[in-house]
Short mmCIF file of C-alpha atoms in Angstrom, two decimals:
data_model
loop_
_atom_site.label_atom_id
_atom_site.label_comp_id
_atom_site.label_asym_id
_atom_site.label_seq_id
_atom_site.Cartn_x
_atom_site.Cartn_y
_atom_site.Cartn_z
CA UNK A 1 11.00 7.58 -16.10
CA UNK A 2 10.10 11.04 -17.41
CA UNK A 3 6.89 11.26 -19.72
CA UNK A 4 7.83 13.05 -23.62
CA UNK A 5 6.23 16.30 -23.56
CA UNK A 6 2.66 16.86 -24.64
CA UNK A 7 -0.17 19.27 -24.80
CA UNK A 8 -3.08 18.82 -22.52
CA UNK A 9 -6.93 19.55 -23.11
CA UNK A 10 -9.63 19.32 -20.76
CA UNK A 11 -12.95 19.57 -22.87
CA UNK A 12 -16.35 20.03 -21.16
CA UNK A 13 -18.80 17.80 -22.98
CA UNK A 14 -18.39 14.52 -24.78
CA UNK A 15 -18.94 16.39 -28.54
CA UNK A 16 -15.83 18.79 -27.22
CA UNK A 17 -13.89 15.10 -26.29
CA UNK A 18 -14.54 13.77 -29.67
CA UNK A 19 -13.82 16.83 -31.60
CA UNK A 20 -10.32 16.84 -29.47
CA UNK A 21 -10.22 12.86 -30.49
CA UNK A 22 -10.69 13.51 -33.76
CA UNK A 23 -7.33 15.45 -34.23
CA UNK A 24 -4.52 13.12 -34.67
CA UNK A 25 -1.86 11.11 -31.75
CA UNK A 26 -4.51 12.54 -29.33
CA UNK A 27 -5.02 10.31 -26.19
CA UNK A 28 -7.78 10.23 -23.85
CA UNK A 29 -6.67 10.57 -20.44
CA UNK A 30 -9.40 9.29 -17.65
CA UNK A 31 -7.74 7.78 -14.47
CA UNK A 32 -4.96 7.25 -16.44
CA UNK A 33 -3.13 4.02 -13.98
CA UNK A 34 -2.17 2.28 -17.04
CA UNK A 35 -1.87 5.18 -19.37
CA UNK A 36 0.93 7.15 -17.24
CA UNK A 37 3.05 4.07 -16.54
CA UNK A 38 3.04 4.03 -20.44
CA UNK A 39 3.98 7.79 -21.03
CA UNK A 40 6.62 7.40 -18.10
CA UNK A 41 8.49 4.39 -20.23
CA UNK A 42 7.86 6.31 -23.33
CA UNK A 43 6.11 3.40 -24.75
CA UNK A 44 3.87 5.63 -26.10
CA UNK A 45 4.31 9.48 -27.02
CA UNK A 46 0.89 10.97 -27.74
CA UNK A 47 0.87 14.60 -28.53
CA UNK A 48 -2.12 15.47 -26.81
CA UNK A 49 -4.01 14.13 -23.85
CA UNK A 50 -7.73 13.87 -23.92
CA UNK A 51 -9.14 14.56 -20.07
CA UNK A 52 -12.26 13.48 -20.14
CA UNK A 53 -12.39 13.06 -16.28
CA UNK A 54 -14.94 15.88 -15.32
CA UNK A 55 -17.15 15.52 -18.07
CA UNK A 56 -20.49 16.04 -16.53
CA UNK A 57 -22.89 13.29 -16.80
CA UNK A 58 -20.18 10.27 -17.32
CA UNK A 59 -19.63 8.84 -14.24
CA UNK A 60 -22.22 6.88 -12.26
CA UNK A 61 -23.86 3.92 -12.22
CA UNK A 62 -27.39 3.58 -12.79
CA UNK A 63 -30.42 0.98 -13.15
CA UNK A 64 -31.97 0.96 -16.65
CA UNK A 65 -34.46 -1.98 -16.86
CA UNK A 66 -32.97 -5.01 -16.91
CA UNK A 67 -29.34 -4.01 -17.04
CA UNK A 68 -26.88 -1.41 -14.66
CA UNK A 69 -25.32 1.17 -16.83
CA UNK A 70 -22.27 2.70 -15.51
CA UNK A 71 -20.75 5.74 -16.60
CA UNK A 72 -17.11 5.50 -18.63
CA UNK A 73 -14.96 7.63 -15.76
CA UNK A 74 -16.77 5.77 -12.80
CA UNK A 75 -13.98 4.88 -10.80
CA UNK A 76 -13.40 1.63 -9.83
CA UNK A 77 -13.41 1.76 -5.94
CA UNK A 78 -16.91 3.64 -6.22
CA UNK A 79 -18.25 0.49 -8.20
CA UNK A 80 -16.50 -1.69 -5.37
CA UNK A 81 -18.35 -0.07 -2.47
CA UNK A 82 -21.54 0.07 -4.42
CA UNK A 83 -24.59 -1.64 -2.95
CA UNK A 84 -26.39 -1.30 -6.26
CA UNK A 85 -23.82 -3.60 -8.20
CA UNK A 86 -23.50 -5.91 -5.13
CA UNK A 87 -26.48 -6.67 -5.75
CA UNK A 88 -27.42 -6.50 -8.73
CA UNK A 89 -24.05 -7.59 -10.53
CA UNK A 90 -22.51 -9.69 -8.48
CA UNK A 91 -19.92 -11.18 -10.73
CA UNK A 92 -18.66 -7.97 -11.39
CA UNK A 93 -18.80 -7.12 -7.55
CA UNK A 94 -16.71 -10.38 -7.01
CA UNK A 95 -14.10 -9.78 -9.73
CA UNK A 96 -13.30 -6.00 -8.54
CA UNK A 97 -10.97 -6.44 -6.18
CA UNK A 98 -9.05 -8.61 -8.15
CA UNK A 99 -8.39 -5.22 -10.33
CA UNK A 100 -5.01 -3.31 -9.67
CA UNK A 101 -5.02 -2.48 -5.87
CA UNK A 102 -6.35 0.04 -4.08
CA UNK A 103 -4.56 2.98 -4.72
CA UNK A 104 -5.01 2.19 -8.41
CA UNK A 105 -8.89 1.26 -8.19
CA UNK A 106 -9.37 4.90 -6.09
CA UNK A 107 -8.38 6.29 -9.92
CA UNK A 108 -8.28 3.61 -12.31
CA UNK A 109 -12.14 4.30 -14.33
CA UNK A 110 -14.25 1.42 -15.26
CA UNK A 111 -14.30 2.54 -18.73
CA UNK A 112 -10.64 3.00 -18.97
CA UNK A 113 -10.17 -0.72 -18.16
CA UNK A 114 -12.62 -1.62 -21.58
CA UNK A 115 -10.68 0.89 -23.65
CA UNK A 116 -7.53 -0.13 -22.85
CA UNK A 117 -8.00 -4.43 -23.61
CA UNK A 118 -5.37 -5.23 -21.62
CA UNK A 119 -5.77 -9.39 -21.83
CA UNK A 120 -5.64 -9.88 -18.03
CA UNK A 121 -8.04 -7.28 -17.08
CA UNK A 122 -11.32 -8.23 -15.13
CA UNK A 123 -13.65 -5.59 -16.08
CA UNK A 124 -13.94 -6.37 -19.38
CA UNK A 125 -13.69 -10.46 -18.81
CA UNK A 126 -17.27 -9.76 -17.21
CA UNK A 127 -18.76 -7.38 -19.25
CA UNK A 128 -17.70 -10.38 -22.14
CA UNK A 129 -18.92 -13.15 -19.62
CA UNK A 130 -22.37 -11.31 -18.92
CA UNK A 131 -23.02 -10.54 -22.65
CA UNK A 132 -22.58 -6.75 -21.83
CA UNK A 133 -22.26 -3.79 -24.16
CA UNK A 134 -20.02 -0.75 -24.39
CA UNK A 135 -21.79 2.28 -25.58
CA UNK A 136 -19.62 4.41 -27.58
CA UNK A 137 -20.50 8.21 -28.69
CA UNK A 138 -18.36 9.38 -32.21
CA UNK A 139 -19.81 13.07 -31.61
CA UNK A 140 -23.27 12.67 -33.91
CA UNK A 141 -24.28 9.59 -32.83
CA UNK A 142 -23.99 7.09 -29.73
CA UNK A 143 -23.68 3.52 -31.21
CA UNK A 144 -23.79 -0.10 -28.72
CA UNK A 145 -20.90 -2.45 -29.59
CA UNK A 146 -21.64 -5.88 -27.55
CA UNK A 147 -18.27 -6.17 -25.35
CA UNK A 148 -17.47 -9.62 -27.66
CA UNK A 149 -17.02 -7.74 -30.76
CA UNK A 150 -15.57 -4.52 -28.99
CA UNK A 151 -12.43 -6.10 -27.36
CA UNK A 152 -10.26 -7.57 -30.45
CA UNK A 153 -7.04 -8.24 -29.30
CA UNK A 154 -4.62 -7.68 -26.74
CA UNK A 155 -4.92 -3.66 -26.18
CA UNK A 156 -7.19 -3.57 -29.50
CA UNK A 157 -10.76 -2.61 -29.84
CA UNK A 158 -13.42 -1.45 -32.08
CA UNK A 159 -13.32 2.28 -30.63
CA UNK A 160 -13.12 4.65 -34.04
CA UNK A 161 -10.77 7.67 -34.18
CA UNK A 162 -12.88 10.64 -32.64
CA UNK A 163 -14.95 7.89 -30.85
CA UNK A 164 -15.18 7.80 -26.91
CA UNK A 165 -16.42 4.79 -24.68
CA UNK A 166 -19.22 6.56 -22.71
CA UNK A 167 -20.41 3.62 -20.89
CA UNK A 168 -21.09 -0.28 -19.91
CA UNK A 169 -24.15 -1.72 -19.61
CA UNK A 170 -24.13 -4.76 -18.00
CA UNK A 171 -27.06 -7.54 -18.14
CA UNK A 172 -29.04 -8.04 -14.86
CA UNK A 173 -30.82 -11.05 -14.69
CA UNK A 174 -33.51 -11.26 -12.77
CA UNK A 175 -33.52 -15.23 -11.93
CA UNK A 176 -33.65 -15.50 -7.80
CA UNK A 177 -31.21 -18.40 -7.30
CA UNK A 178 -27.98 -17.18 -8.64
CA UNK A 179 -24.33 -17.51 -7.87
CA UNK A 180 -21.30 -16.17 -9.50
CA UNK A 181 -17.71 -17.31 -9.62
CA UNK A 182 -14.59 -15.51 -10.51
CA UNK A 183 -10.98 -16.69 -10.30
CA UNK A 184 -7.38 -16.02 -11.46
CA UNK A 185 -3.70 -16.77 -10.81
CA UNK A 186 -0.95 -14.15 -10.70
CA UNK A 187 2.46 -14.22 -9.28
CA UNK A 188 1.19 -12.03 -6.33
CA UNK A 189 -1.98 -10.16 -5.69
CA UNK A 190 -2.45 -7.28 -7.65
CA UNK A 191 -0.28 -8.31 -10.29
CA UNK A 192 -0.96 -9.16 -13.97
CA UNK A 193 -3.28 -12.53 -14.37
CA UNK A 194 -1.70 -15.47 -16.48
CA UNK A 195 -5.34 -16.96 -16.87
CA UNK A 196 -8.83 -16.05 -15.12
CA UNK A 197 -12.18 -17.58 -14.78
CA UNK A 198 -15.87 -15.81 -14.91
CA UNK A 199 -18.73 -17.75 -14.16
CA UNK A 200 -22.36 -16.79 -13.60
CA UNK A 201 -25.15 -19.26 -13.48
CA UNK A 202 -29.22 -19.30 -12.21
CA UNK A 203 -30.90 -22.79 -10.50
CA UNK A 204 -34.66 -23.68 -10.52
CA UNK A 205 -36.02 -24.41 -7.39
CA UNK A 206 -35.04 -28.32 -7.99
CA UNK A 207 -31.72 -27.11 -8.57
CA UNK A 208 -31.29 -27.97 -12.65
CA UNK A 209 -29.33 -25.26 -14.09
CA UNK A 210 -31.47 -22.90 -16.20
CA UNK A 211 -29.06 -20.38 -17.36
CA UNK A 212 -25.21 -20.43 -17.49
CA UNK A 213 -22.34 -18.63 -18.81
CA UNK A 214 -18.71 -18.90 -19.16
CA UNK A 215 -15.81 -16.62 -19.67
CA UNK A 216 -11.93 -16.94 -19.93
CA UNK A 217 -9.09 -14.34 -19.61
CA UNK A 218 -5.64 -13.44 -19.41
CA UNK A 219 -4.66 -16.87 -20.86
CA UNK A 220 -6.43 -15.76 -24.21
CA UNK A 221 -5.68 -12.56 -26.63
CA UNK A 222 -9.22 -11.33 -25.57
CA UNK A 223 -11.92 -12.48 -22.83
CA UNK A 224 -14.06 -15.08 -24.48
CA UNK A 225 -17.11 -16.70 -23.55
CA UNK A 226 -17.65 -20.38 -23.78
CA UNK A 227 -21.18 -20.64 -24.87
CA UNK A 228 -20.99 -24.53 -26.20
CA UNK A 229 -20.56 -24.84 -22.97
CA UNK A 230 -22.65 -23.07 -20.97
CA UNK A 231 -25.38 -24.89 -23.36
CA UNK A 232 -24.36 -28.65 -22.20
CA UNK A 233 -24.42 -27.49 -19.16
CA UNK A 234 -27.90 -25.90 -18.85
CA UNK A 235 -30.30 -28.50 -17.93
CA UNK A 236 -27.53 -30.33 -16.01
CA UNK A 237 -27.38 -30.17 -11.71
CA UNK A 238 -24.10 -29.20 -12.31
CA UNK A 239 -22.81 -32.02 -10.78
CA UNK A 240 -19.00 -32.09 -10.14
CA UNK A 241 -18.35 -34.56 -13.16
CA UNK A 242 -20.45 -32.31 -16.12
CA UNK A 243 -18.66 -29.22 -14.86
CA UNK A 244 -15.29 -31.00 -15.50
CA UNK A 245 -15.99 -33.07 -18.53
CA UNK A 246 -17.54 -29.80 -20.01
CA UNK A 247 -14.69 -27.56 -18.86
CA UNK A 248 -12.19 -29.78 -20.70
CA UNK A 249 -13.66 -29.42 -23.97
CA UNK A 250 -14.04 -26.19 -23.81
CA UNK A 251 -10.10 -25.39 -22.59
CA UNK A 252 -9.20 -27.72 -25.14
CA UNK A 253 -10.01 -25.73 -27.86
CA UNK A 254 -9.41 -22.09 -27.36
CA UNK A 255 -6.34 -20.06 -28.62
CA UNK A 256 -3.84 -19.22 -26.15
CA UNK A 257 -1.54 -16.55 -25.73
CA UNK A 258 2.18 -16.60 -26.22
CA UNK A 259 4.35 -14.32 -24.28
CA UNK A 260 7.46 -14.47 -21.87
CA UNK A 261 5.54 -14.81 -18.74
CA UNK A 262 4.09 -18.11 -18.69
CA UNK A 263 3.83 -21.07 -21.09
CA UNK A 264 1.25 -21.78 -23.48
CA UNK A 265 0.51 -25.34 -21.73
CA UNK A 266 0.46 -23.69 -18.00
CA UNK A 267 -1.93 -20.92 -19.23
CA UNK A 268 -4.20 -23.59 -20.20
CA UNK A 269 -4.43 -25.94 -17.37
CA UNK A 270 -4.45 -22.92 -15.35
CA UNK A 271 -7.50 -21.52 -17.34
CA UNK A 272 -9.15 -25.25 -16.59
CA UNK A 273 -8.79 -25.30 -12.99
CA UNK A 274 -10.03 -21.75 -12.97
CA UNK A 275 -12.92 -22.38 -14.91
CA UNK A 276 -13.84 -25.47 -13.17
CA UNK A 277 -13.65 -23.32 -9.42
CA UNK A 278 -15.51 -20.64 -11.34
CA UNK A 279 -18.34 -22.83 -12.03
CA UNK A 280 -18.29 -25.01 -9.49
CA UNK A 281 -18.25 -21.17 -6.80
CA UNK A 282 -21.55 -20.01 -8.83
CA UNK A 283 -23.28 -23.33 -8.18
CA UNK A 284 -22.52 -23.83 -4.45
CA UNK A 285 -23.55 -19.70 -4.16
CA UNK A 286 -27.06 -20.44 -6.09
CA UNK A 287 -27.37 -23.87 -3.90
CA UNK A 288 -26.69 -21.40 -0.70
CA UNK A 289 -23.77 -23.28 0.11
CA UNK A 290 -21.32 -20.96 1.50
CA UNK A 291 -18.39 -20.14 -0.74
CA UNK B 1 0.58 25.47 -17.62
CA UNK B 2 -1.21 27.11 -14.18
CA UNK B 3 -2.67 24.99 -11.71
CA UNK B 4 -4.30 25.80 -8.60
CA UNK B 5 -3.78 23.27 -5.66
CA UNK B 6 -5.12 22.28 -2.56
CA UNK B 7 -2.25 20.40 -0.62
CA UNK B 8 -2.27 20.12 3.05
CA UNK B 9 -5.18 22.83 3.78
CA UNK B 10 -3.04 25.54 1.58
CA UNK B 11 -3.76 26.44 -1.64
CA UNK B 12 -0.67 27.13 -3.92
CA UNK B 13 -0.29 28.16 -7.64
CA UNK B 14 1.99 26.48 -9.24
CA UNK B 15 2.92 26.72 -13.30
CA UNK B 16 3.70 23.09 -14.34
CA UNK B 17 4.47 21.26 -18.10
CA UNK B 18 1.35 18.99 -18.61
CA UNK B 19 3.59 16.20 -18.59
CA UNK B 20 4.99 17.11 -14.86
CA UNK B 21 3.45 14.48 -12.24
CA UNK B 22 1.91 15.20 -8.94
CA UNK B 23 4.89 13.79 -7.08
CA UNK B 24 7.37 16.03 -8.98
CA UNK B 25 5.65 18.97 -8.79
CA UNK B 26 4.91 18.47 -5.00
CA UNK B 27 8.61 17.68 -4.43
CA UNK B 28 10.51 20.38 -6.96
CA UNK B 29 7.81 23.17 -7.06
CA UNK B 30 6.65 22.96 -4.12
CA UNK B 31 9.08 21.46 -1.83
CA UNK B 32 6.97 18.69 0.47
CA UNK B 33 10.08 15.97 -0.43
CA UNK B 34 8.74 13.94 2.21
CA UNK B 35 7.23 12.15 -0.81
CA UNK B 36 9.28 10.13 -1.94
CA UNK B 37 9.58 8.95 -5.51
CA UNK B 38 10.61 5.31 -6.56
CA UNK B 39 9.73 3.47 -9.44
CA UNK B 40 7.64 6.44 -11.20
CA UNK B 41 5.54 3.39 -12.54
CA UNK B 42 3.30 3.18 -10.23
CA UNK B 43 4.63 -0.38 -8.77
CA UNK B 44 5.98 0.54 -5.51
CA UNK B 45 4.18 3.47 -3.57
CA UNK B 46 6.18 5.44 -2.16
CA UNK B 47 4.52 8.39 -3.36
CA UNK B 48 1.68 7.47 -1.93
CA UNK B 49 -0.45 11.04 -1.29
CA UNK B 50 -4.18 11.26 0.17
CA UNK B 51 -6.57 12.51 -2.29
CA UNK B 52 -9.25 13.49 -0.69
CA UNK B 53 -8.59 11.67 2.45
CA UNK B 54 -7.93 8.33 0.05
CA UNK B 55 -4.20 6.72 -0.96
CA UNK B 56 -2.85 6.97 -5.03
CA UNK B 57 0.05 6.77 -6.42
CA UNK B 58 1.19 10.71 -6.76
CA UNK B 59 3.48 9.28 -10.12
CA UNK B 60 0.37 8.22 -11.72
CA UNK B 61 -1.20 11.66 -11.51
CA UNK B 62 -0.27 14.35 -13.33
CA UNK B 63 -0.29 17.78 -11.78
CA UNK B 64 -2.24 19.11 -14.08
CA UNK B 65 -5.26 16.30 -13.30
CA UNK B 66 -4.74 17.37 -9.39
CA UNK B 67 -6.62 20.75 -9.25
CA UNK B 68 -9.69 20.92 -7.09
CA UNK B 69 -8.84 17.78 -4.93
CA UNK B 70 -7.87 18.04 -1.08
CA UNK B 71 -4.27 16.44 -1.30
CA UNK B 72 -2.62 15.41 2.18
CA UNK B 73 1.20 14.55 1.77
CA UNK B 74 3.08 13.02 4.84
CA UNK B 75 4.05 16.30 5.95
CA UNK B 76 0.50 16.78 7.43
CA UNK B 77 0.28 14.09 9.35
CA UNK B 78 2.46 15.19 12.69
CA UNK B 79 0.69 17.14 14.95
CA UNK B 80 2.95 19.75 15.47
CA UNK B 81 6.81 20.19 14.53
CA UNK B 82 8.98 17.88 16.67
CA UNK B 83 5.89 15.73 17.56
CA UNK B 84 4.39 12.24 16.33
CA UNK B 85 0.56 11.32 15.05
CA UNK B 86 0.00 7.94 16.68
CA UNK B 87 0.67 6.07 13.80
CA UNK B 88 4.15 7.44 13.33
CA UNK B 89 5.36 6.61 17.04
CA UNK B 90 3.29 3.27 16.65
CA UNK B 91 5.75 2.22 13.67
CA UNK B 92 8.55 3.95 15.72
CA UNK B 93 7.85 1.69 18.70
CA UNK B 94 7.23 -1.58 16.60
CA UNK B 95 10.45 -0.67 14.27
CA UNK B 96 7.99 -0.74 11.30
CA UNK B 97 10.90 1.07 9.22
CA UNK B 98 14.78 0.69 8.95
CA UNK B 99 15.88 2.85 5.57
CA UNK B 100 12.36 4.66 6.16
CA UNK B 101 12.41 5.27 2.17
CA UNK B 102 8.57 3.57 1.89
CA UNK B 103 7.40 4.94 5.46
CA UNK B 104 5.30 8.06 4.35
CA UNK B 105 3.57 6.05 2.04
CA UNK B 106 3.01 3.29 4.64
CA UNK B 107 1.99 5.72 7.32
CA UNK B 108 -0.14 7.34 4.73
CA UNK B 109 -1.90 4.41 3.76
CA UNK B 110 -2.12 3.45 7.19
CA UNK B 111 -4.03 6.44 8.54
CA UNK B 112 -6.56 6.41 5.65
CA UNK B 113 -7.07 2.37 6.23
CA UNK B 114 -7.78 3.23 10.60
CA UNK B 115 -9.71 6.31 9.23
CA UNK B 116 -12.17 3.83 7.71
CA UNK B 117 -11.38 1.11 9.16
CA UNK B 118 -10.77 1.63 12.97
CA UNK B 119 -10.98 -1.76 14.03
CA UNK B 120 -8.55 -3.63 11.22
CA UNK B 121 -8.27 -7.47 10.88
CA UNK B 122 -5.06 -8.68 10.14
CA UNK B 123 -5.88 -9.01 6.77
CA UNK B 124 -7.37 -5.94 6.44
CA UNK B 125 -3.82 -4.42 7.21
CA UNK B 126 -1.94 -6.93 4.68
CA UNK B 127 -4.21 -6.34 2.41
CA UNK B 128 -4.04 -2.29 2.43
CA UNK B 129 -0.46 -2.08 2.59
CA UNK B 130 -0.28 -4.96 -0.07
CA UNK B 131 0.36 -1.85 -2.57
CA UNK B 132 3.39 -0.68 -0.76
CA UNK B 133 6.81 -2.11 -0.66
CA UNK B 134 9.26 -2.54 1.72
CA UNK B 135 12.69 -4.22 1.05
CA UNK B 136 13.73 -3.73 4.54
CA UNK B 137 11.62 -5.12 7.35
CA UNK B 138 9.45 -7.96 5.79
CA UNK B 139 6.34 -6.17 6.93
CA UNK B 140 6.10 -7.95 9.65
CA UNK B 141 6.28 -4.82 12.09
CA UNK B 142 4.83 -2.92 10.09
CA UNK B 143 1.61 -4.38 10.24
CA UNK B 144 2.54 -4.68 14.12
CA UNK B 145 2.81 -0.97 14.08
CA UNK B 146 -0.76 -0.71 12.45
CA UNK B 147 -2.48 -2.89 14.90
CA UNK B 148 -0.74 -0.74 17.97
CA UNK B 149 -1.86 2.46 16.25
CA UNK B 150 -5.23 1.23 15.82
CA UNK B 151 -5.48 0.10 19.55
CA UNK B 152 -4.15 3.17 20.63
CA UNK B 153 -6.21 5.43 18.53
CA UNK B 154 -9.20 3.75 20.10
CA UNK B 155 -8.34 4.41 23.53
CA UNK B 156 -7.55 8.39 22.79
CA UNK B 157 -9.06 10.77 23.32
CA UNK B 158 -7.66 12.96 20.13
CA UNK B 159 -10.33 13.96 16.91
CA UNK B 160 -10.08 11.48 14.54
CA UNK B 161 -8.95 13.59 11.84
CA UNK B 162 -6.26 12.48 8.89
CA UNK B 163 -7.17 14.95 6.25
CA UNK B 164 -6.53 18.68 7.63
CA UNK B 165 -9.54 20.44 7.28
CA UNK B 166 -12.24 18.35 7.01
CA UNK B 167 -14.56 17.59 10.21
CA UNK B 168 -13.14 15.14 12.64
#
């Protein structure tokens, strides 16, 4: 469990990083908890790691209107102890420490999780679920890729040669009754998700549902948001029958992922009952029923 | 490559390949071997280091990343040679290990979890040691040993100090 050999570059700026990126089998390297594991089963052999860890200026998070933008190398734990996303992204706040564990989060970069598209992962399930964006520099210019056409496919994502992910703005929304859901189901904590759930939703003061969204993971190639959906259900009290009824549709029709760990049919009843707690979590929260 | 390190309070120069990981290099160049090294995948931490007073995995850093950063191994923890920190004679007491191949990392992770947490719940312990395993005692004295060490460390009178160095 020996990483291949390879030559390692630490540039100071982001135009250094993507000059270094733009040079071929080059890797960037941030907290690197799912890149090493890779390099130590030699299921990849990059020639050259990209450290883009102490590159002044990209890690933080920060409140830009009506959205938080946090930096690509923030690392995970500091977005887990942050007040700022508490409260102002709570379904991100709420799906953190579902992410690794916490020797992993103290390294593991926020960024890093979006790059990488692993299926299961919960960053970039919310960024999808919240309508967020990833902001990508290619060295001349810095370019926004919403997160739903950014993540492609298992591991897979828009991200050009020579381009780095620089950070994640994610949507605030200003409503003042809100609640947020987030659910998953692993063989143990910590462990890979076989489906996940990502809800967010606002209330009027009569408690009709004025905004609503949806996302799935893990049991689908990519997070996806369920936006038929979240528009049946807007207008709706949320009751415990529309959340179902409207939850079944939309399980019914998404495309599910095939792999040795768990069954196309269990991934998506799992995904339903996730999606159902998900939703029915972020309406009990905006009601101010405890969760 | 060179790469200055800060491990225990010393500083030591050590010339690594890029792809050498902080547990190897702390182990073969350096010689702390009280880290241990399992699955090198990052699964079952027992190379659990401090950085900067906080547990990782030491197999899924690379030496070459680990310049700059305090780094406290489990040979830091003991007050003195021959002697015990309270949360090593807590797990002694308890008989929180048997093989003892996962204890550094468990003691580790234990001191930075009473460092910030002094008062633990149950569930604060299972959950901090949920990164850690043990295929010997089935954790149940190890979190024992946790809970005794946090008692006890509330009733001393030592600093509360886990990474050497830095203000109690």
């Amino acid at each position: 469990m020996k990483p291949a050999p390879f030559d390692y570059v630490r540039p100071a700026s982001i135009d250094e990083a993507c000059a270094a990126l733009a040079v071929e089998e080059s890797v960037v390297i941030a907290g690197g908890q799912t890149l090493i594991p890779i390099l130590a089963m030699r299921l990849a052999r990059p020639a050259r790691l990209v450290d883009i860890a102490r590159i002044p200026g990209l890690a933080g998070i920060r409140e830009e209107g009506d959205a938080v933008v946090i930096g690509a190398t923030t690392r995970q734990v500091e977005a887990e102890r942050s007040a700022v996303i508490a409260a102002r992204v709570p379904l991100l706040a709420r799906a953190l420490p579902f992410v690794g564990h916490a020797p992993t989060r103290n390294r593991g970069t926020l960024g890093g999780s979006v790059a990488n598209a692993d299926p299961a992962a919960e960053i970039p399930l919310v960024l999808v679920t919240l309508g967020g964006v990833v902001v990508v520099h290619d060295g001349r210019t810095t370019q926004e890729i919403a997160a739903q056409e950014f993540v492609l496919g298992p591991m897979m994502t828009a991200l050009a040669t020579g381009a780095l992910v620089v950070g994640l703005r994610f949507p605030v929304w200003p409503d003042r009754r809100i609640g947020v859901g987030f659910h998953e189901v692993s063989t143990r904590a910590s462990d890979f998700a076989f489906a996940a759930a990502a809800a967010q939703i606002a209330l009027d003061a009569s408690g009709r549902c004025t905004k609503c969204t949806i996302g799935i993971g893990a049991a689908t190639p990519r997070p996806v948001r369920r936006d038929a959906l979240a528009t049946k259900l807007i207008g709706s009290t949320l009751d415990d029958t529309d959340i179902r009824a409207g939850v079944a549709d939309a399980v019914a029709e998404l495309e599910i992922m095939v792999d040795s760990h768990a069954s196309p049919d269990y991934r998506r009843r799992a995904a339903k009952a996730l999606a159902v707690r998900a939703l029915t979590d972020a309406r009990d929260a905006a009601r101010g029923v405890p969760v | 490559m060179k790469v200055e390190l800060n491990v225990n309070n010393a500083r030591a120069s050590v010339e690594v390949e890029p792809r050498t990981t902080l547990v190897d290099c702390l182990r073969d160049n350096l010689g702390l071997t009280g880290t241990h090294t399992g699955c090198e995948h990052g699964i079952c931490g027992a190379c659990t280091v401090l950085l900067e007073g906080e547990p990782v995995r030491a197999c899924l850093m690379l030496a070459v990343q680990a310049d700059g950063y305090a780094i406290t191994t489990i040979e830091a923890v003991a007050p003195a040679p021959g002697e015990l920190s309270i949360v090593q004679d807590a797990f002694c007491e308890t008989h929180g290990l048997q093989c003892g191949f996962c204890t550094p990392g468990m003691v580790l992770t234990a001191e930075a979890l009473l460092r910030r947490i002094p008062d633990p719940t149950r569930a604060d312990i299972v959950s901090a040691i949920s990164a850690n395993i043990c295929r010997c005692t089935g954790y149940g004295q190890i979190v024992e040993a946790i809970a005794l060490a946090a008692k006890r460390l509330a009733g001393s009178n030592l600093p509360r100090q886990v990474v050497p160095g830095e203000p109690a």
